[in-house]
mmCIF file of C-alpha atoms and ligand atoms in Angstrom:
data_model
loop_
_atom_site.group_PDB
_atom_site.id
_atom_site.type_symbol
_atom_site.label_atom_id
_atom_site.label_comp_id
_atom_site.label_asym_id
_atom_site.label_seq_id
_atom_site.Cartn_x
_atom_site.Cartn_y
_atom_site.Cartn_z
ATOM 1 C CA UNK Q 20 90.574 84.480 112.552
ATOM 2 C CA UNK Q 21 86.786 84.615 112.371
ATOM 3 C CA UNK Q 22 84.551 81.612 111.757
ATOM 4 C CA UNK Q 23 80.900 82.500 112.224
ATOM 5 C CA UNK Q 24 77.482 81.113 111.195
ATOM 6 C CA UNK Q 25 79.002 78.076 109.502
ATOM 7 C CA UNK Q 26 77.815 74.509 109.243
ATOM 8 C CA UNK Q 27 79.809 71.472 108.113
ATOM 9 C CA UNK Q 28 82.951 73.554 107.596
ATOM 10 C CA UNK Q 29 86.430 72.263 108.367
ATOM 11 C CA UNK Q 30 89.941 73.665 108.098
ATOM 12 C CA UNK Q 31 88.795 77.175 107.196
ATOM 13 C CA UNK Q 32 90.208 80.568 108.157
ATOM 14 C CA UNK Q 33 88.190 83.809 108.268
ATOM 15 C CA UNK Q 34 84.793 82.682 107.058
ATOM 16 C CA UNK Q 35 81.154 83.634 107.618
ATOM 17 C CA UNK Q 36 77.909 81.953 106.558
ATOM 18 C CA UNK Q 37 79.307 78.928 104.787
ATOM 19 C CA UNK Q 38 77.760 75.503 104.417
ATOM 20 C CA UNK Q 39 79.720 72.328 103.681
ATOM 21 C CA UNK Q 40 82.994 74.047 102.764
ATOM 22 C CA UNK Q 41 86.488 72.864 103.571
ATOM 23 C CA UNK Q 42 90.006 74.383 103.452
ATOM 24 C CA UNK Q 43 88.899 77.888 102.505
ATOM 25 C CA UNK Q 44 90.580 81.198 103.221
ATOM 26 C CA UNK Q 45 88.657 84.506 103.561
ATOM 27 C CA UNK Q 46 85.598 83.154 101.736
ATOM 28 C CA UNK Q 47 82.030 84.007 102.665
ATOM 29 C CA UNK Q 48 78.476 82.850 101.897
ATOM 30 C CA UNK Q 49 79.616 79.812 99.894
ATOM 31 C CA UNK Q 50 78.389 76.222 99.740
ATOM 32 C CA UNK Q 51 79.636 72.728 98.862
ATOM 33 C CA UNK Q 52 83.133 73.952 97.943
ATOM 34 C CA UNK Q 53 86.761 73.265 98.783
ATOM 35 C CA UNK Q 54 90.019 75.218 98.548
ATOM 36 C CA UNK Q 55 88.480 78.640 97.967
ATOM 37 C CA UNK Q 56 90.497 81.817 98.433
ATOM 38 C CA UNK Q 57 88.661 85.172 98.730
ATOM 39 C CA UNK Q 58 85.467 83.836 97.083
ATOM 40 C CA UNK Q 59 81.931 84.982 97.890
ATOM 41 C CA UNK Q 60 78.491 83.530 97.203
ATOM 42 C CA UNK Q 61 79.953 80.536 95.330
ATOM 43 C CA UNK Q 62 78.494 77.068 95.179
ATOM 44 C CA UNK Q 63 80.111 73.831 94.005
ATOM 45 C CA UNK Q 64 83.476 75.423 93.292
ATOM 46 C CA UNK Q 65 86.907 73.896 93.752
ATOM 47 C CA UNK Q 66 90.357 75.543 94.040
ATOM 48 C CA UNK Q 67 89.176 79.007 92.972
ATOM 49 C CA UNK Q 68 90.350 82.481 93.893
ATOM 50 C CA UNK Q 69 88.498 85.817 93.943
ATOM 51 C CA UNK Q 70 85.227 84.553 92.423
ATOM 52 C CA UNK Q 71 81.733 85.917 93.148
ATOM 53 C CA UNK Q 72 78.379 84.174 92.577
ATOM 54 C CA UNK Q 73 79.843 81.292 90.524
ATOM 55 C CA UNK Q 74 78.940 77.624 90.308
ATOM 56 C CA UNK Q 75 80.801 74.602 88.905
ATOM 57 C CA UNK Q 76 84.210 76.283 88.596
ATOM 58 C CA UNK Q 77 87.646 74.691 89.002
ATOM 59 C CA UNK Q 78 90.771 76.909 89.018
ATOM 60 C CA UNK Q 79 88.388 79.790 88.147
ATOM 61 C CA UNK Q 80 87.296 78.066 84.931
ATOM 62 C CA UNK Q 81 83.614 77.445 84.203
ATOM 63 C CA UNK Q 82 82.438 73.861 83.593
ATOM 64 C CA UNK Q 83 79.095 72.167 83.142
ATOM 65 C CA UNK Q 84 77.755 70.358 86.213
ATOM 66 C CA UNK Q 85 78.657 66.990 84.722
ATOM 67 C CA UNK Q 86 82.200 68.066 83.741
ATOM 68 C CA UNK Q 87 82.713 69.668 87.151
ATOM 69 C CA UNK Q 88 81.744 66.538 89.066
ATOM 70 C CA UNK Q 89 83.939 64.301 86.894
ATOM 71 C CA UNK Q 90 87.013 66.588 86.957
ATOM 72 C CA UNK Q 91 86.749 67.364 90.667
ATOM 73 C CA UNK Q 92 86.569 63.646 91.528
ATOM 74 C CA UNK Q 93 89.681 63.061 89.396
ATOM 75 C CA UNK Q 94 91.636 65.880 91.117
ATOM 76 C CA UNK Q 95 90.583 64.725 94.602
ATOM 77 C CA UNK Q 96 91.689 61.188 93.726
ATOM 78 C CA UNK Q 97 95.089 62.539 92.644
ATOM 79 C CA UNK Q 98 95.382 64.681 95.808
ATOM 80 C CA UNK Q 99 94.690 61.618 97.963
ATOM 81 C CA UNK Q 100 97.677 59.894 96.326
ATOM 82 C CA UNK Q 101 100.001 62.890 96.868
ATOM 83 C CA UNK Q 102 98.785 63.399 100.435
ATOM 84 C CA UNK Q 103 97.464 66.910 99.703
ATOM 85 C CA UNK Q 104 93.758 66.085 100.113
ATOM 86 C CA UNK Q 105 92.475 67.112 103.541
ATOM 87 C CA UNK Q 106 95.325 69.562 104.142
ATOM 88 C CA UNK Q 107 94.895 73.339 104.249
ATOM 89 C CA UNK Q 108 96.228 75.506 101.382
ATOM 90 C CA UNK Q 109 100.011 74.922 101.421
ATOM 91 C CA UNK Q 110 102.605 77.585 102.447
ATOM 92 C CA UNK Q 111 104.128 77.397 98.929
ATOM 93 C CA UNK Q 112 101.088 79.360 97.700
ATOM 94 C CA UNK Q 113 101.489 82.175 100.243
ATOM 95 C CA UNK Q 114 102.221 85.536 98.589
ATOM 96 C CA UNK Q 115 104.237 86.496 101.694
ATOM 97 C CA UNK Q 116 107.645 85.481 103.026
ATOM 98 C CA UNK Q 117 107.449 83.076 105.984
ATOM 99 C CA UNK Q 118 109.222 85.650 108.162
ATOM 100 C CA UNK Q 119 106.544 88.261 107.365
ATOM 101 C CA UNK Q 120 103.771 86.116 108.839
ATOM 102 C CA UNK Q 121 102.739 85.272 112.401
ATOM 103 C CA UNK Q 122 104.004 81.722 111.738
ATOM 104 C CA UNK Q 123 107.529 83.062 112.305
ATOM 105 C CA UNK Q 124 106.481 84.362 115.734
ATOM 106 C CA UNK Q 125 105.066 81.031 116.902
ATOM 107 C CA UNK Q 126 107.302 78.595 114.992
ATOM 108 C CA UNK Q 127 110.507 80.521 114.181
ATOM 109 C CA UNK Q 128 112.697 79.177 111.334
ATOM 110 C CA UNK Q 129 115.932 80.427 109.747
ATOM 111 C CA UNK Q 130 116.095 81.549 106.096
ATOM 112 C CA UNK Q 131 117.868 78.281 105.233
ATOM 113 C CA UNK Q 132 115.223 76.111 106.881
ATOM 114 C CA UNK Q 133 112.501 77.999 104.997
ATOM 115 C CA UNK Q 134 114.369 77.653 101.669
ATOM 116 C CA UNK Q 135 114.762 73.877 102.183
ATOM 117 C CA UNK Q 136 110.980 73.597 102.541
ATOM 118 C CA UNK Q 137 110.512 75.535 99.285
ATOM 119 C CA UNK Q 138 108.738 78.460 100.957
ATOM 120 C CA UNK Q 139 109.284 82.192 100.396
ATOM 121 C CA UNK Q 140 111.542 84.356 102.589
ATOM 122 C CA UNK Q 141 111.364 88.148 102.717
ATOM 123 C CA UNK Q 142 114.814 89.737 102.362
ATOM 124 C CA UNK Q 143 114.875 92.950 104.373
ATOM 125 C CA UNK Q 144 116.268 95.739 102.225
ATOM 126 C CA UNK Q 145 115.036 98.659 104.358
ATOM 127 C CA UNK Q 146 118.205 99.018 106.449
ATOM 128 C CA UNK Q 147 120.422 98.887 103.321
ATOM 129 C CA UNK Q 148 118.551 101.653 101.490
ATOM 130 C CA UNK Q 149 118.434 104.169 104.335
ATOM 131 C CA UNK Q 150 121.191 106.488 103.064
ATOM 132 C CA UNK Q 151 118.751 109.162 101.909
ATOM 133 C CA UNK Q 152 117.371 109.749 105.371
ATOM 134 C CA UNK Q 153 119.653 112.622 106.320
ATOM 135 C CA UNK Q 154 121.654 113.223 109.513
ATOM 136 C CA UNK Q 155 121.061 110.956 112.471
ATOM 137 C CA UNK Q 156 118.513 112.302 114.971
ATOM 138 C CA UNK Q 157 119.542 112.178 118.620
ATOM 139 C CA UNK Q 158 116.751 111.439 121.085
ATOM 140 C CA UNK Q 159 116.352 113.474 124.279
ATOM 141 C CA UNK Q 160 116.543 111.442 127.481
ATOM 142 C CA UNK Q 161 113.584 113.306 129.004
ATOM 143 C CA UNK Q 162 110.222 113.291 127.161
ATOM 144 C CA UNK Q 163 109.607 116.939 128.153
ATOM 145 C CA UNK Q 164 112.558 117.996 125.966
ATOM 146 C CA UNK Q 165 111.213 116.279 122.820
ATOM 147 C CA UNK Q 166 110.085 118.883 120.227
ATOM 148 C CA UNK Q 167 106.794 118.545 118.299
ATOM 149 C CA UNK Q 168 108.603 118.108 114.977
ATOM 150 C CA UNK Q 169 110.080 114.806 116.190
ATOM 151 C CA UNK Q 170 107.130 113.185 114.393
ATOM 152 C CA UNK Q 171 108.557 114.401 111.067
ATOM 153 C CA UNK Q 172 112.004 112.893 111.651
ATOM 154 C CA UNK Q 173 113.196 109.467 110.529
ATOM 155 C CA UNK Q 174 114.738 107.645 113.481
ATOM 156 C CA UNK Q 175 117.156 104.730 113.295
ATOM 157 C CA UNK Q 176 116.621 101.624 115.425
ATOM 158 C CA UNK Q 177 119.493 101.190 117.890
ATOM 159 C CA UNK Q 178 119.312 97.406 117.594
ATOM 160 C CA UNK Q 179 118.710 96.695 113.893
ATOM 161 C CA UNK Q 180 119.477 99.966 112.079
ATOM 162 C CA UNK Q 181 115.968 99.955 110.556
ATOM 163 C CA UNK Q 182 114.294 103.346 110.052
ATOM 164 C CA UNK Q 183 111.152 104.114 112.077
ATOM 165 C CA UNK Q 184 108.940 107.069 112.962
ATOM 166 C CA UNK Q 185 106.960 108.371 115.911
ATOM 167 C CA UNK Q 186 103.410 109.410 114.988
ATOM 168 C CA UNK Q 187 101.698 112.398 116.699
ATOM 169 C CA UNK Q 188 99.240 110.250 118.713
ATOM 170 C CA UNK Q 189 102.125 108.146 119.961
ATOM 171 C CA UNK Q 190 104.100 111.217 121.031
ATOM 172 C CA UNK Q 191 101.028 112.558 122.869
ATOM 173 C CA UNK Q 192 100.691 109.242 124.733
ATOM 174 C CA UNK Q 193 104.381 109.216 125.772
ATOM 175 C CA UNK Q 194 104.044 112.811 126.982
ATOM 176 C CA UNK Q 195 100.848 112.041 128.908
ATOM 177 C CA UNK Q 196 102.490 109.152 130.759
ATOM 178 C CA UNK Q 197 105.925 110.816 130.923
ATOM 179 C CA UNK Q 198 107.565 107.935 129.080
ATOM 180 C CA UNK Q 199 110.783 108.288 127.039
ATOM 181 C CA UNK Q 200 110.674 107.790 123.250
ATOM 182 C CA UNK Q 201 111.379 104.205 122.117
ATOM 183 C CA UNK Q 202 114.915 103.714 120.798
ATOM 184 C CA UNK Q 203 114.126 100.553 118.869
ATOM 185 C CA UNK Q 204 111.783 100.160 115.886
ATOM 186 C CA UNK Q 205 108.209 98.876 115.980
ATOM 187 C CA UNK Q 206 109.156 95.342 114.853
ATOM 188 C CA UNK Q 207 111.671 94.960 117.700
ATOM 189 C CA UNK Q 208 109.155 96.205 120.262
ATOM 190 C CA UNK Q 209 106.609 93.740 118.890
ATOM 191 C CA UNK Q 210 109.149 90.884 119.190
ATOM 192 C CA UNK Q 211 109.893 91.891 122.801
ATOM 193 C CA UNK Q 212 106.193 91.515 123.623
ATOM 194 C CA UNK Q 213 106.027 88.149 121.817
ATOM 195 C CA UNK Q 214 109.014 86.857 123.827
ATOM 196 C CA UNK Q 215 107.120 87.542 127.065
ATOM 197 C CA UNK Q 216 104.414 85.066 126.028
ATOM 198 C CA UNK Q 217 104.664 81.436 127.054
ATOM 199 C CA UNK Q 218 105.776 79.134 124.221
ATOM 200 C CA UNK Q 219 103.231 77.072 122.257
ATOM 201 C CA UNK Q 220 104.325 73.955 124.136
ATOM 202 C CA UNK Q 221 102.838 71.920 126.982
ATOM 203 C CA UNK Q 222 104.827 70.359 129.830
ATOM 204 C CA UNK Q 223 103.476 67.643 132.123
ATOM 205 C CA UNK Q 224 103.873 68.863 135.693
ATOM 206 C CA UNK Q 225 102.282 68.332 139.105
ATOM 207 C CA UNK Q 226 99.871 70.803 140.718
ATOM 208 C CA UNK Q 227 101.909 72.524 143.424
ATOM 209 C CA UNK Q 228 99.010 72.269 145.866
ATOM 210 C CA UNK Q 229 97.390 68.822 145.455
ATOM 211 C CA UNK Q 230 100.018 67.032 143.361
ATOM 212 C CA UNK Q 231 97.620 66.111 140.507
ATOM 213 C CA UNK Q 232 99.247 65.714 137.069
ATOM 214 C CA UNK Q 233 98.561 68.688 134.785
ATOM 215 C CA UNK Q 234 99.672 70.072 131.432
ATOM 216 C CA UNK Q 235 100.948 73.635 131.415
ATOM 217 C CA UNK Q 236 102.744 76.164 129.206
ATOM 218 C CA UNK Q 237 104.964 77.006 132.221
ATOM 219 C CA UNK Q 238 108.190 74.988 131.860
ATOM 220 C CA UNK Q 239 109.445 73.144 135.008
ATOM 221 C CA UNK Q 240 112.426 75.515 135.437
ATOM 222 C CA UNK Q 241 110.212 78.605 135.799
ATOM 223 C CA UNK Q 242 109.721 80.188 139.231
ATOM 224 C CA UNK Q 243 105.916 80.666 139.087
ATOM 225 C CA UNK Q 244 103.527 78.609 141.257
ATOM 226 C CA UNK Q 245 101.434 76.329 139.042
ATOM 227 C CA UNK Q 246 98.072 74.907 140.181
ATOM 228 C CA UNK Q 247 95.539 72.528 138.615
ATOM 229 C CA UNK Q 248 92.262 74.127 137.525
ATOM 230 C CA UNK Q 249 90.268 73.195 140.655
ATOM 231 C CA UNK Q 250 93.008 74.349 143.074
ATOM 232 C CA UNK Q 251 93.352 77.575 141.083
ATOM 233 C CA UNK Q 252 89.598 78.242 141.171
ATOM 234 C CA UNK Q 253 89.484 77.578 144.954
ATOM 235 C CA UNK Q 254 92.329 80.031 145.407
ATOM 236 C CA UNK Q 255 90.877 82.893 143.367
ATOM 237 C CA UNK Q 256 87.167 82.672 144.328
HETATM 238 ZN ZN1 ZN J 318 95.548 70.923 142.447
#
């Protein structure tokens, strides 16, 4: 998420050179606008998508300055009543399933929980349509026995049954470091890395050196030593 060279912007994601814009997504060089999605060089626009060099537009429709001001004020008034005003673009508008986004990594939900909220869920059909992929490839235990044409084969994840491939650069890296080929697909390896991160949650604990109260992402039942900032800095410098 990049926010650069902006002034009076709030609640925006991926934006450069904007002035007085709020709740925009991937919009650049725009002014005095709200709820823009992939818009560039726009001014006084509201709830528009994919526009360039436009002024006084609402839902991508052109209005006169007077009409724009009147209609925008009416919509904002309505949004204040529904509680939508001041919130970022809602998940209902996302073109992706919740489980395809990083939200699922940080705030995991089940398909049922997502459906109850009225959001999209991506049904994985890859593992069910893998019949065409030919005989199962067996992986050599030792990397030195792996043939070059392994990069042309379709492998099957041992954990999920999803198909995956090894690309030539990847094979070269495994050979260089004498590492065995992965037996689970990319998504599973990614999830393993995510699980090693601390959760997005803070616990109140005491510094294990001076006893001062601190907030930390290390839960109280973890074995690591946890220090307050000043004790930590004294220890490392
Ligand atoms: Zn301390």
